[in-house]
């Protein structure tokens, strides 16, 4: 390992805190959804991306890119969402094996109910603990860690 590639103590501390806090916040949001009798957060992520895509839906590879799920995970998850009537799979006209995934009305309603709990969790776990300036700073700093940089 080169001297340049060796992490500083501050980098190690920042990494450890980022990982711990991220896991804790996600667990708390998951717990809130579970207490509300709602599906897990992964379902929300997929339903959100499909709702944002509109009536045209998304191809599975696009969902993988947008959610960062592995292909085998997205296939299983889509199967569960379809079985619950939250998404529908439609054939692609010019691709005999291809499918487009589209959110259903029931999926939109489930997403809405999930957001009521998930949004409240974000407000309580992050928004209520940091000032608007601190939120802006955290967002900007985390944005600098993204690769490739994205406009969030």
Tab-separated table of C-alpha atoms in Angstrom, residues 25-150:
chain	number	residue	atom	x	y	z
A	25	UNK	CA	-30.707	5.346	10.501
A	26	UNK	CA	-31.759	2.714	7.977
A	27	UNK	CA	-32.605	0.260	10.766
A	28	UNK	CA	-34.760	2.855	12.509
A	29	UNK	CA	-36.591	3.719	9.300
A	30	UNK	CA	-37.111	-0.012	8.622
A	31	UNK	CA	-38.426	-0.473	12.174
A	32	UNK	CA	-40.922	2.364	11.706
A	33	UNK	CA	-42.201	0.794	8.483
A	34	UNK	CA	-42.486	-2.597	10.156
A	35	UNK	CA	-44.357	-1.114	13.131
A	36	UNK	CA	-46.765	0.464	10.650
A	37	UNK	CA	-47.410	-2.929	9.053
A	38	UNK	CA	-45.719	-1.773	5.853
A	39	UNK	CA	-43.259	-3.470	3.495
A	40	UNK	CA	-39.481	-2.998	3.797
A	41	UNK	CA	-37.621	0.048	2.552
A	42	UNK	CA	-36.315	-1.783	-0.537
A	43	UNK	CA	-39.912	-1.954	-1.778
A	44	UNK	CA	-40.246	1.805	-1.384
A	45	UNK	CA	-37.075	2.411	-3.389
A	46	UNK	CA	-38.361	0.373	-6.338
A	47	UNK	CA	-41.881	1.812	-6.165
A	48	UNK	CA	-40.426	5.331	-6.000
A	49	UNK	CA	-38.265	4.845	-9.093
A	50	UNK	CA	-41.173	3.333	-11.018
A	51	UNK	CA	-43.496	6.164	-10.004
A	52	UNK	CA	-40.893	8.715	-11.081
A	53	UNK	CA	-40.549	6.949	-14.443
A	54	UNK	CA	-44.228	7.520	-15.218
A	55	UNK	CA	-46.503	5.427	-17.393
A	56	UNK	CA	-43.625	4.209	-19.556
A	57	UNK	CA	-42.144	2.307	-16.635
A	58	UNK	CA	-38.591	1.025	-16.551
A	59	UNK	CA	-36.703	-1.970	-17.837
A	60	UNK	CA	-35.183	-4.168	-15.096
A	61	UNK	CA	-31.628	-3.075	-15.989
A	62	UNK	CA	-32.697	0.547	-15.461
A	63	UNK	CA	-34.016	-0.313	-11.999
A	64	UNK	CA	-30.699	-1.980	-11.194
A	65	UNK	CA	-28.846	1.196	-12.223
A	66	UNK	CA	-31.154	3.480	-10.246
A	67	UNK	CA	-31.425	1.412	-7.073
A	68	UNK	CA	-28.053	-0.367	-7.060
A	69	UNK	CA	-29.653	-3.745	-6.322
A	70	UNK	CA	-27.941	-6.802	-7.745
A	71	UNK	CA	-29.744	-8.394	-10.712
A	72	UNK	CA	-30.783	-11.490	-8.755
A	73	UNK	CA	-32.153	-9.328	-5.921
A	74	UNK	CA	-34.185	-7.114	-8.235
A	75	UNK	CA	-35.650	-10.156	-9.996
A	76	UNK	CA	-36.840	-11.635	-6.688
A	77	UNK	CA	-38.119	-8.312	-5.436
A	78	UNK	CA	-40.032	-7.633	-8.645
A	79	UNK	CA	-41.604	-11.074	-8.367
A	80	UNK	CA	-42.863	-10.245	-4.870
A	81	UNK	CA	-44.106	-6.812	-5.900
A	82	UNK	CA	-45.934	-8.316	-8.868
A	83	UNK	CA	-47.479	-11.069	-6.709
A	84	UNK	CA	-48.818	-8.352	-4.373
A	85	UNK	CA	-50.241	-6.401	-7.318
A	86	UNK	CA	-47.921	-3.420	-6.811
A	87	UNK	CA	-46.211	-3.618	-10.205
A	88	UNK	CA	-47.014	-5.117	-13.569
A	89	UNK	CA	-44.661	-6.580	-16.136
A	90	UNK	CA	-45.352	-5.654	-19.729
A	91	UNK	CA	-43.724	-7.134	-22.833
A	92	UNK	CA	-41.445	-4.931	-24.914
A	93	UNK	CA	-42.663	-4.844	-28.517
A	94	UNK	CA	-39.257	-5.023	-30.209
A	95	UNK	CA	-37.639	-7.396	-27.689
A	96	UNK	CA	-39.266	-10.811	-27.338
A	97	UNK	CA	-37.651	-11.505	-23.973
A	98	UNK	CA	-37.657	-7.951	-22.641
A	99	UNK	CA	-40.040	-6.532	-20.088
A	100	UNK	CA	-41.018	-3.123	-18.864
A	101	UNK	CA	-42.011	-2.803	-15.232
A	102	UNK	CA	-44.724	-0.315	-14.332
A	103	UNK	CA	-46.194	0.651	-10.980
A	104	UNK	CA	-49.912	-0.069	-10.499
A	105	UNK	CA	-52.525	2.050	-8.727
A	106	UNK	CA	-52.167	-0.264	-5.737
A	107	UNK	CA	-48.399	0.253	-5.865
A	108	UNK	CA	-48.872	4.033	-5.863
A	109	UNK	CA	-51.124	3.765	-2.812
A	110	UNK	CA	-48.638	1.524	-1.003
A	111	UNK	CA	-45.838	3.955	-1.829
A	112	UNK	CA	-47.939	6.840	-0.495
A	113	UNK	CA	-48.609	5.005	2.781
A	114	UNK	CA	-44.935	4.064	3.093
A	115	UNK	CA	-43.813	7.639	2.463
A	116	UNK	CA	-46.006	8.899	5.300
A	117	UNK	CA	-43.937	6.757	7.689
A	118	UNK	CA	-40.585	6.986	5.902
A	119	UNK	CA	-40.808	10.768	5.488
A	120	UNK	CA	-41.646	11.157	9.172
A	121	UNK	CA	-38.602	9.018	10.014
A	122	UNK	CA	-36.349	11.257	7.926
A	123	UNK	CA	-37.786	14.343	9.616
A	124	UNK	CA	-37.287	12.891	13.104
A	125	UNK	CA	-33.948	11.131	12.599
A	126	UNK	CA	-32.181	13.815	10.557
A	127	UNK	CA	-34.238	16.960	10.095
A	128	UNK	CA	-34.991	17.489	13.774
A	129	UNK	CA	-31.371	16.970	14.842
A	130	UNK	CA	-29.588	19.330	12.457
A	131	UNK	CA	-30.125	22.970	11.555
A	132	UNK	CA	-30.905	23.916	7.959
A	133	UNK	CA	-27.281	25.045	7.514
A	134	UNK	CA	-25.962	21.785	8.956
A	135	UNK	CA	-28.261	19.777	6.685
A	136	UNK	CA	-26.953	21.705	3.701
A	137	UNK	CA	-23.349	21.116	4.763
A	138	UNK	CA	-23.858	17.376	5.333
A	139	UNK	CA	-25.598	17.066	1.983
A	140	UNK	CA	-22.802	18.917	0.184
A	141	UNK	CA	-20.058	16.877	1.878
A	142	UNK	CA	-21.745	13.560	1.134
A	143	UNK	CA	-22.313	14.709	-2.436
A	144	UNK	CA	-18.555	15.122	-2.827
A	145	UNK	CA	-18.084	11.442	-1.935
A	146	UNK	CA	-20.342	10.237	-4.768
A	147	UNK	CA	-18.814	8.761	-7.899
A	148	UNK	CA	-19.652	9.826	-10.455
A	149	UNK	CA	-20.876	13.146	-9.091
A	150	UNK	CA	-24.622	13.508	-9.380
